């Protein structure tokens, strides 16, 4: 059986968004409770340092987040992200969870890992928080793997119903990080057209697969098999990272995709195959969206069972 690590820091629940906000603390409990009975290696919590966060975010943006949280702002001035007095701590612990998972996988303490984090990250750009996100957890994890562990090529796969514009933006002209996304279009945040393929050194290392509302297994698993697998064979990643958004599951209030729990298991199997073939099995999955609590729990369980 594969050794799978779990990073789940309860401090992430201290990011308070209000009782009617879809991205609420109950999501953490729903995801964690879904994993009862699965044999997982628990990872210790830690804060990400400023140096680590600044691998992907400008110091001026980090200062803005610190200032606005400490001043008591209700919403980040850069975009649609609610903040509360412990939001900065929660965000730093969310990123720290992802970095601990990278350490566990790179040191062979575990073959793969799942991180239950909030706030989510994939909409945050280098200079702007938006879409419920403060810091781009998965982007920082990719850069950290390169800087600390000498990983050369990272593949980020984003199956959230919303396009991971922040992650794409951070690596758009990079070339050492391949970004693949399936997402609903037209939908928030409006990015992720097929013609967005990277620029400069990053030309050809962004691959977007937008689909209309109502899309599901046929379209998304099809894109994984027909587009992602050949791209992975050409790119040969040393580490695979997943932006695991379960708002692409049927019944989510913020999306109109129709993926089932079995579909998430099959998508996970494709990514395990890619990781096994190219990256020595090294794979880290980081929670993004998913706002129907029962659906989130069921999707997370199917995903982690397929990892483990």
mmCIF file of C-alpha atoms in Angstrom:
data_model
loop_
_atom_site.group_PDB
_atom_site.id
_atom_site.type_symbol
_atom_site.label_atom_id
_atom_site.label_comp_id
_atom_site.label_asym_id
_atom_site.label_seq_id
_atom_site.Cartn_x
_atom_site.Cartn_y
_atom_site.Cartn_z
ATOM 1 C CA UNK A 1 0.000 0.000 0.000
ATOM 2 C CA UNK A 2 1.212 3.495 -0.832
ATOM 3 C CA UNK A 3 2.263 5.657 2.109
ATOM 4 C CA UNK A 4 0.155 8.834 1.976
ATOM 5 C CA UNK A 5 0.758 11.808 4.271
ATOM 6 C CA UNK A 6 -1.912 14.207 5.504
ATOM 7 C CA UNK A 7 -1.329 17.872 6.324
ATOM 8 C CA UNK A 8 -4.374 19.278 8.137
ATOM 9 C CA UNK A 9 -3.718 22.188 10.484
ATOM 10 C CA UNK A 10 -6.781 23.171 12.558
ATOM 11 C CA UNK A 11 -5.530 26.758 12.706
ATOM 12 C CA UNK A 12 -6.839 27.047 9.140
ATOM 13 C CA UNK A 13 -10.318 27.157 10.711
ATOM 14 C CA UNK A 14 -9.443 30.513 12.355
ATOM 15 C CA UNK A 15 -9.847 32.257 8.977
ATOM 16 C CA UNK A 16 -13.418 33.487 9.490
ATOM 17 C CA UNK A 17 -15.500 34.535 6.509
ATOM 18 C CA UNK A 18 -19.014 34.833 7.971
ATOM 19 C CA UNK A 19 -21.833 32.325 8.347
ATOM 20 C CA UNK A 20 -23.206 32.664 4.806
ATOM 21 C CA UNK A 21 -19.875 32.626 2.945
ATOM 22 C CA UNK A 22 -19.267 29.493 0.828
ATOM 23 C CA UNK A 23 -15.586 29.268 1.829
ATOM 24 C CA UNK A 24 -16.189 28.660 5.527
ATOM 25 C CA UNK A 25 -14.400 26.829 8.360
ATOM 26 C CA UNK A 26 -16.833 23.902 8.197
ATOM 27 C CA UNK A 27 -15.141 22.883 4.943
ATOM 28 C CA UNK A 28 -12.047 21.882 6.921
ATOM 29 C CA UNK A 29 -14.053 19.627 9.246
ATOM 30 C CA UNK A 30 -15.973 18.083 6.351
ATOM 31 C CA UNK A 31 -12.776 17.188 4.467
ATOM 32 C CA UNK A 32 -10.966 15.895 7.540
ATOM 33 C CA UNK A 33 -13.936 13.871 8.788
ATOM 34 C CA UNK A 34 -14.187 12.171 5.404
ATOM 35 C CA UNK A 35 -10.787 10.541 5.928
ATOM 36 C CA UNK A 36 -11.703 8.484 9.006
ATOM 37 C CA UNK A 37 -10.391 4.946 8.692
ATOM 38 C CA UNK A 38 -7.829 5.703 5.966
ATOM 39 C CA UNK A 39 -4.259 5.003 7.126
ATOM 40 C CA UNK A 40 -2.408 8.307 6.691
ATOM 41 C CA UNK A 41 0.862 9.743 8.030
ATOM 42 C CA UNK A 42 0.069 12.968 9.948
ATOM 43 C CA UNK A 43 2.349 15.924 9.261
ATOM 44 C CA UNK A 44 3.171 18.543 11.879
ATOM 45 C CA UNK A 45 1.923 22.096 11.301
ATOM 46 C CA UNK A 46 4.138 25.097 10.683
ATOM 47 C CA UNK A 47 4.025 28.693 9.489
ATOM 48 C CA UNK A 48 5.500 29.475 6.088
ATOM 49 C CA UNK A 49 8.204 32.118 6.479
ATOM 50 C CA UNK A 50 8.194 35.470 4.728
ATOM 51 C CA UNK A 51 11.154 34.276 2.644
ATOM 52 C CA UNK A 52 9.119 31.263 1.492
ATOM 53 C CA UNK A 53 6.000 33.280 0.654
ATOM 54 C CA UNK A 54 8.155 35.772 -1.253
ATOM 55 C CA UNK A 55 9.246 32.967 -3.595
ATOM 56 C CA UNK A 56 5.998 33.800 -5.445
ATOM 57 C CA UNK A 57 4.616 37.042 -3.954
ATOM 58 C CA UNK A 58 6.028 40.569 -3.874
ATOM 59 C CA UNK A 59 7.086 41.981 -0.511
ATOM 60 C CA UNK A 60 4.760 44.943 -1.091
ATOM 61 C CA UNK A 61 1.792 42.561 -1.427
ATOM 62 C CA UNK A 62 2.820 40.584 1.682
ATOM 63 C CA UNK A 63 3.002 43.896 3.606
ATOM 64 C CA UNK A 64 -0.436 44.864 2.302
ATOM 65 C CA UNK A 65 -1.944 41.608 3.627
ATOM 66 C CA UNK A 66 -0.235 42.071 7.009
ATOM 67 C CA UNK A 67 -1.393 45.688 7.259
ATOM 68 C CA UNK A 68 -5.003 45.063 6.233
ATOM 69 C CA UNK A 69 -5.439 42.047 8.520
ATOM 70 C CA UNK A 70 -3.905 43.909 11.482
ATOM 71 C CA UNK A 71 -5.956 47.048 10.775
ATOM 72 C CA UNK A 72 -9.138 44.998 10.879
ATOM 73 C CA UNK A 73 -10.246 45.210 7.253
ATOM 74 C CA UNK A 74 -13.236 42.978 6.478
ATOM 75 C CA UNK A 75 -12.108 42.430 2.887
ATOM 76 C CA UNK A 76 -8.732 42.540 1.150
ATOM 77 C CA UNK A 77 -8.436 45.760 -0.881
ATOM 78 C CA UNK A 78 -7.089 43.835 -3.900
ATOM 79 C CA UNK A 79 -10.165 41.720 -4.503
ATOM 80 C CA UNK A 80 -13.037 39.566 -3.338
ATOM 81 C CA UNK A 81 -11.360 37.929 -0.338
ATOM 82 C CA UNK A 82 -12.873 38.226 3.149
ATOM 83 C CA UNK A 83 -10.323 38.570 5.973
ATOM 84 C CA UNK A 84 -10.540 38.356 9.764
ATOM 85 C CA UNK A 85 -8.034 38.828 12.642
ATOM 86 C CA UNK A 86 -6.440 35.361 12.237
ATOM 87 C CA UNK A 87 -6.529 35.205 8.425
ATOM 88 C CA UNK A 88 -2.813 35.891 7.990
ATOM 89 C CA UNK A 89 -1.909 33.133 10.479
ATOM 90 C CA UNK A 90 -4.282 30.729 8.734
ATOM 91 C CA UNK A 91 -2.860 31.587 5.308
ATOM 92 C CA UNK A 92 0.734 31.128 6.490
ATOM 93 C CA UNK A 93 -0.195 27.779 8.059
ATOM 94 C CA UNK A 94 -1.986 26.722 4.855
ATOM 95 C CA UNK A 95 1.161 27.427 2.854
ATOM 96 C CA UNK A 96 3.301 25.804 5.557
ATOM 97 C CA UNK A 97 1.178 22.652 5.305
ATOM 98 C CA UNK A 98 1.885 22.450 1.575
ATOM 99 C CA UNK A 99 5.626 22.921 2.146
ATOM 100 C CA UNK A 100 5.702 20.214 4.843
ATOM 101 C CA UNK A 101 3.960 17.891 2.378
ATOM 102 C CA UNK A 102 6.643 18.630 -0.239
ATOM 103 C CA UNK A 103 9.333 17.857 2.362
ATOM 104 C CA UNK A 104 7.638 14.569 3.289
ATOM 105 C CA UNK A 105 7.376 13.439 -0.321
ATOM 106 C CA UNK A 106 10.864 14.568 -1.352
ATOM 107 C CA UNK A 107 12.440 12.882 1.706
ATOM 108 C CA UNK A 108 10.488 9.658 1.017
ATOM 109 C CA UNK A 109 8.726 9.840 4.377
ATOM 110 C CA UNK A 110 5.640 9.409 2.175
ATOM 111 C CA UNK A 111 5.082 8.664 -1.500
ATOM 112 C CA UNK A 112 2.316 11.235 -1.850
ATOM 113 C CA UNK A 113 0.382 13.679 0.323
ATOM 114 C CA UNK A 114 -2.925 15.519 0.656
ATOM 115 C CA UNK A 115 -3.237 18.947 2.275
ATOM 116 C CA UNK A 116 -6.501 20.194 3.782
ATOM 117 C CA UNK A 117 -5.934 23.945 3.746
ATOM 118 C CA UNK A 118 -7.858 27.175 3.778
ATOM 119 C CA UNK A 119 -7.837 29.864 2.609
ATOM 120 C CA UNK A 120 -7.340 28.318 -0.844
ATOM 121 C CA UNK A 121 -4.661 29.736 -3.121
ATOM 122 C CA UNK A 122 -4.871 29.342 -6.893
ATOM 123 C CA UNK A 123 -6.446 32.750 -7.670
ATOM 124 C CA UNK A 124 -3.747 34.750 -5.827
ATOM 125 C CA UNK A 125 -1.247 36.377 -8.193
ATOM 126 C CA UNK A 126 2.200 37.664 -7.232
ATOM 127 C CA UNK A 127 0.721 41.051 -6.329
ATOM 128 C CA UNK A 128 -2.991 40.471 -5.722
ATOM 129 C CA UNK A 129 -5.261 38.374 -3.539
ATOM 130 C CA UNK A 130 -8.636 37.515 -5.071
ATOM 131 C CA UNK A 131 -11.265 34.780 -5.288
ATOM 132 C CA UNK A 132 -11.105 33.792 -1.563
ATOM 133 C CA UNK A 133 -7.280 33.425 -1.842
ATOM 134 C CA UNK A 134 -4.460 35.247 0.016
ATOM 135 C CA UNK A 135 -1.286 33.339 -0.929
ATOM 136 C CA UNK A 136 -0.900 30.855 -3.788
ATOM 137 C CA UNK A 137 -0.149 27.712 -1.772
ATOM 138 C CA UNK A 138 0.555 25.453 -4.740
ATOM 139 C CA UNK A 139 2.748 27.956 -6.578
ATOM 140 C CA UNK A 140 4.865 28.505 -3.470
ATOM 141 C CA UNK A 141 5.099 24.718 -3.002
ATOM 142 C CA UNK A 142 6.384 24.328 -6.576
ATOM 143 C CA UNK A 143 9.042 27.010 -6.189
ATOM 144 C CA UNK A 144 10.011 25.694 -2.739
ATOM 145 C CA UNK A 145 10.521 22.197 -4.171
ATOM 146 C CA UNK A 146 12.860 23.695 -6.751
ATOM 147 C CA UNK A 147 14.793 25.884 -4.311
ATOM 148 C CA UNK A 148 15.072 23.529 -1.327
ATOM 149 C CA UNK A 149 15.099 20.100 -2.980
ATOM 150 C CA UNK A 150 16.665 20.855 -6.353
ATOM 151 C CA UNK A 151 13.597 19.710 -8.297
ATOM 152 C CA UNK A 152 13.988 20.839 -11.912
ATOM 153 C CA UNK A 153 10.523 20.422 -13.455
ATOM 154 C CA UNK A 154 7.176 20.630 -11.657
ATOM 155 C CA UNK A 155 3.777 19.877 -13.184
ATOM 156 C CA UNK A 156 0.730 21.555 -11.611
ATOM 157 C CA UNK A 157 -2.663 20.077 -12.521
ATOM 158 C CA UNK A 158 -5.754 22.115 -11.571
ATOM 159 C CA UNK A 159 -9.181 20.432 -11.773
ATOM 160 C CA UNK A 160 -11.045 23.128 -9.801
ATOM 161 C CA UNK A 161 -14.148 24.373 -11.643
ATOM 162 C CA UNK A 162 -12.564 27.863 -11.668
ATOM 163 C CA UNK A 163 -9.404 28.630 -13.630
ATOM 164 C CA UNK A 164 -6.267 28.964 -11.491
ATOM 165 C CA UNK A 165 -5.351 32.364 -12.894
ATOM 166 C CA UNK A 166 -2.864 33.178 -10.136
ATOM 167 C CA UNK A 167 -0.851 29.988 -10.607
ATOM 168 C CA UNK A 168 -0.850 30.459 -14.382
ATOM 169 C CA UNK A 169 0.247 34.073 -14.032
ATOM 170 C CA UNK A 170 3.139 33.293 -11.667
ATOM 171 C CA UNK A 171 4.676 30.704 -14.030
ATOM 172 C CA UNK A 172 3.509 32.026 -17.414
ATOM 173 C CA UNK A 173 6.994 32.912 -18.677
ATOM 174 C CA UNK A 174 8.883 30.373 -16.551
ATOM 175 C CA UNK A 175 9.336 27.110 -18.470
ATOM 176 C CA UNK A 176 10.277 24.939 -15.467
ATOM 177 C CA UNK A 177 6.682 24.656 -14.187
ATOM 178 C CA UNK A 178 3.987 23.183 -16.454
ATOM 179 C CA UNK A 179 0.438 24.361 -15.652
ATOM 180 C CA UNK A 180 -2.559 22.318 -16.851
ATOM 181 C CA UNK A 181 -6.147 23.310 -16.106
ATOM 182 C CA UNK A 182 -9.648 22.047 -16.806
ATOM 183 C CA UNK A 183 -12.288 24.629 -15.861
ATOM 184 C CA UNK A 184 -15.749 25.941 -16.634
ATOM 185 C CA UNK A 185 -15.960 28.704 -19.237
ATOM 186 C CA UNK A 186 -17.291 31.340 -19.234
ATOM 187 C CA UNK A 187 -16.948 31.521 -15.432
ATOM 188 C CA UNK A 188 -14.974 33.319 -12.745
ATOM 189 C CA UNK A 189 -12.275 34.664 -13.149
ATOM 190 C CA UNK A 190 -12.637 34.761 -16.958
ATOM 191 C CA UNK A 191 -9.098 33.585 -17.771
ATOM 192 C CA UNK A 192 -7.852 30.258 -19.154
ATOM 193 C CA UNK A 193 -8.573 30.406 -22.871
ATOM 194 C CA UNK A 194 -6.955 27.703 -25.043
ATOM 195 C CA UNK A 195 -4.742 30.370 -26.635
ATOM 196 C CA UNK A 196 -3.085 31.094 -23.276
ATOM 197 C CA UNK A 197 -0.074 28.793 -23.636
ATOM 198 C CA UNK A 198 2.747 30.714 -21.945
ATOM 199 C CA UNK A 199 5.264 33.240 -23.237
ATOM 200 C CA UNK A 200 9.017 33.595 -23.548
ATOM 201 C CA UNK A 201 10.802 30.721 -21.808
ATOM 202 C CA UNK A 202 7.379 29.459 -20.734
ATOM 203 C CA UNK A 203 5.901 29.164 -24.221
ATOM 204 C CA UNK A 204 4.104 25.830 -24.436
ATOM 205 C CA UNK A 205 4.129 25.091 -20.687
ATOM 206 C CA UNK A 206 0.572 26.309 -20.048
ATOM 207 C CA UNK A 207 -2.262 24.084 -21.282
ATOM 208 C CA UNK A 208 -5.846 25.223 -20.736
ATOM 209 C CA UNK A 209 -8.926 23.088 -21.383
ATOM 210 C CA UNK A 210 -12.057 25.215 -20.841
ATOM 211 C CA UNK A 211 -15.440 23.475 -21.022
ATOM 212 C CA UNK A 212 -19.044 24.711 -20.885
ATOM 213 C CA UNK A 213 -21.429 24.228 -17.970
ATOM 214 C CA UNK A 214 -22.719 20.659 -17.775
ATOM 215 C CA UNK A 215 -19.375 19.093 -18.714
ATOM 216 C CA UNK A 216 -18.156 16.105 -16.739
ATOM 217 C CA UNK A 217 -16.330 12.813 -17.028
ATOM 218 C CA UNK A 218 -16.233 12.609 -20.824
ATOM 219 C CA UNK A 219 -14.699 16.050 -21.278
ATOM 220 C CA UNK A 220 -12.438 16.274 -18.233
ATOM 221 C CA UNK A 221 -11.121 12.713 -17.994
ATOM 222 C CA UNK A 222 -10.803 12.859 -21.785
ATOM 223 C CA UNK A 223 -8.591 15.947 -21.527
ATOM 224 C CA UNK A 224 -6.454 14.234 -18.877
ATOM 225 C CA UNK A 225 -5.967 11.161 -21.075
ATOM 226 C CA UNK A 226 -5.663 12.809 -24.486
ATOM 227 C CA UNK A 227 -3.891 16.093 -23.662
ATOM 228 C CA UNK A 228 -2.291 15.914 -20.224
ATOM 229 C CA UNK A 229 -0.644 12.501 -20.559
ATOM 230 C CA UNK A 230 1.179 13.354 -23.817
ATOM 231 C CA UNK A 231 2.174 16.739 -22.351
ATOM 232 C CA UNK A 232 3.575 14.996 -19.275
ATOM 233 C CA UNK A 233 5.494 12.548 -21.437
ATOM 234 C CA UNK A 234 7.126 15.464 -23.247
ATOM 235 C CA UNK A 235 7.744 17.589 -20.131
ATOM 236 C CA UNK A 236 8.823 14.729 -17.805
ATOM 237 C CA UNK A 237 8.046 16.321 -14.417
ATOM 238 C CA UNK A 238 10.116 15.519 -11.334
ATOM 239 C CA UNK A 239 7.158 16.345 -9.067
ATOM 240 C CA UNK A 240 3.384 16.449 -9.655
ATOM 241 C CA UNK A 241 1.178 18.891 -7.736
ATOM 242 C CA UNK A 242 -2.643 18.930 -7.786
ATOM 243 C CA UNK A 243 -4.888 21.934 -7.216
ATOM 244 C CA UNK A 244 -7.717 19.724 -5.986
ATOM 245 C CA UNK A 245 -10.930 21.716 -6.221
ATOM 246 C CA UNK A 246 -14.095 19.736 -5.548
ATOM 247 C CA UNK A 247 -16.387 22.485 -6.835
ATOM 248 C CA UNK A 248 -16.159 20.632 -10.164
ATOM 249 C CA UNK A 249 -18.310 17.893 -8.569
ATOM 250 C CA UNK A 250 -22.011 17.724 -9.375
ATOM 251 C CA UNK A 251 -24.185 19.643 -6.920
ATOM 252 C CA UNK A 252 -21.670 22.339 -6.013
ATOM 253 C CA UNK A 253 -23.252 25.791 -5.527
ATOM 254 C CA UNK A 254 -20.385 27.609 -7.282
ATOM 255 C CA UNK A 255 -19.981 25.396 -10.338
ATOM 256 C CA UNK A 256 -21.904 23.576 -13.049
ATOM 257 C CA UNK A 257 -19.668 20.599 -13.785
ATOM 258 C CA UNK A 258 -20.923 17.051 -13.193
ATOM 259 C CA UNK A 259 -17.925 15.056 -11.944
ATOM 260 C CA UNK A 260 -18.698 12.169 -9.576
ATOM 261 C CA UNK A 261 -16.643 10.662 -6.777
ATOM 262 C CA UNK A 262 -15.652 7.803 -9.091
ATOM 263 C CA UNK A 263 -14.464 10.398 -11.611
ATOM 264 C CA UNK A 264 -12.198 12.040 -9.009
ATOM 265 C CA UNK A 265 -10.745 8.606 -8.229
ATOM 266 C CA UNK A 266 -10.043 8.061 -11.944
ATOM 267 C CA UNK A 267 -8.504 11.523 -12.396
ATOM 268 C CA UNK A 268 -6.306 10.787 -9.381
ATOM 269 C CA UNK A 269 -5.251 7.475 -10.934
ATOM 270 C CA UNK A 270 -4.162 9.261 -14.122
ATOM 271 C CA UNK A 271 -2.031 11.641 -12.053
ATOM 272 C CA UNK A 272 -0.554 8.799 -10.019
ATOM 273 C CA UNK A 273 0.369 7.095 -13.292
ATOM 274 C CA UNK A 274 2.084 10.287 -14.487
ATOM 275 C CA UNK A 275 3.905 10.645 -11.162
ATOM 276 C CA UNK A 276 4.946 6.977 -11.169
ATOM 277 C CA UNK A 277 6.185 7.152 -14.749
ATOM 278 C CA UNK A 278 8.155 10.394 -14.529
ATOM 279 C CA UNK A 279 8.529 11.565 -10.918
ATOM 280 C CA UNK A 280 9.251 8.480 -8.849
ATOM 281 C CA UNK A 281 5.647 8.597 -7.602
ATOM 282 C CA UNK A 282 6.156 11.997 -5.956
ATOM 283 C CA UNK A 283 2.782 13.766 -5.822
ATOM 284 C CA UNK A 284 1.289 16.402 -3.514
ATOM 285 C CA UNK A 285 -2.390 17.376 -3.637
ATOM 286 C CA UNK A 286 -3.610 20.662 -2.141
ATOM 287 C CA UNK A 287 -7.259 21.508 -1.502
ATOM 288 C CA UNK A 288 -8.731 24.441 -3.414
ATOM 289 C CA UNK A 289 -12.527 24.826 -3.813
ATOM 290 C CA UNK A 290 -15.535 22.661 -2.985
ATOM 291 C CA UNK A 291 -18.491 24.319 -1.279
ATOM 292 C CA UNK A 292 -21.175 21.663 -0.872
ATOM 293 C CA UNK A 293 -20.031 20.112 2.425
ATOM 294 C CA UNK A 294 -21.364 16.611 1.701
ATOM 295 C CA UNK A 295 -19.999 16.711 -1.838
ATOM 296 C CA UNK A 296 -16.631 17.996 -0.642
ATOM 297 C CA UNK A 297 -16.385 15.185 1.905
ATOM 298 C CA UNK A 298 -17.313 12.490 -0.612
ATOM 299 C CA UNK A 299 -14.953 13.832 -3.283
ATOM 300 C CA UNK A 300 -12.046 14.166 -0.855
ATOM 301 C CA UNK A 301 -12.535 10.602 0.388
ATOM 302 C CA UNK A 302 -12.575 9.177 -3.143
ATOM 303 C CA UNK A 303 -9.468 11.213 -4.049
ATOM 304 C CA UNK A 304 -7.436 10.240 -0.994
ATOM 305 C CA UNK A 305 -8.452 6.565 -1.245
ATOM 306 C CA UNK A 306 -7.095 6.638 -4.800
ATOM 307 C CA UNK A 307 -3.880 8.246 -3.534
ATOM 308 C CA UNK A 308 -3.463 5.711 -0.725
#
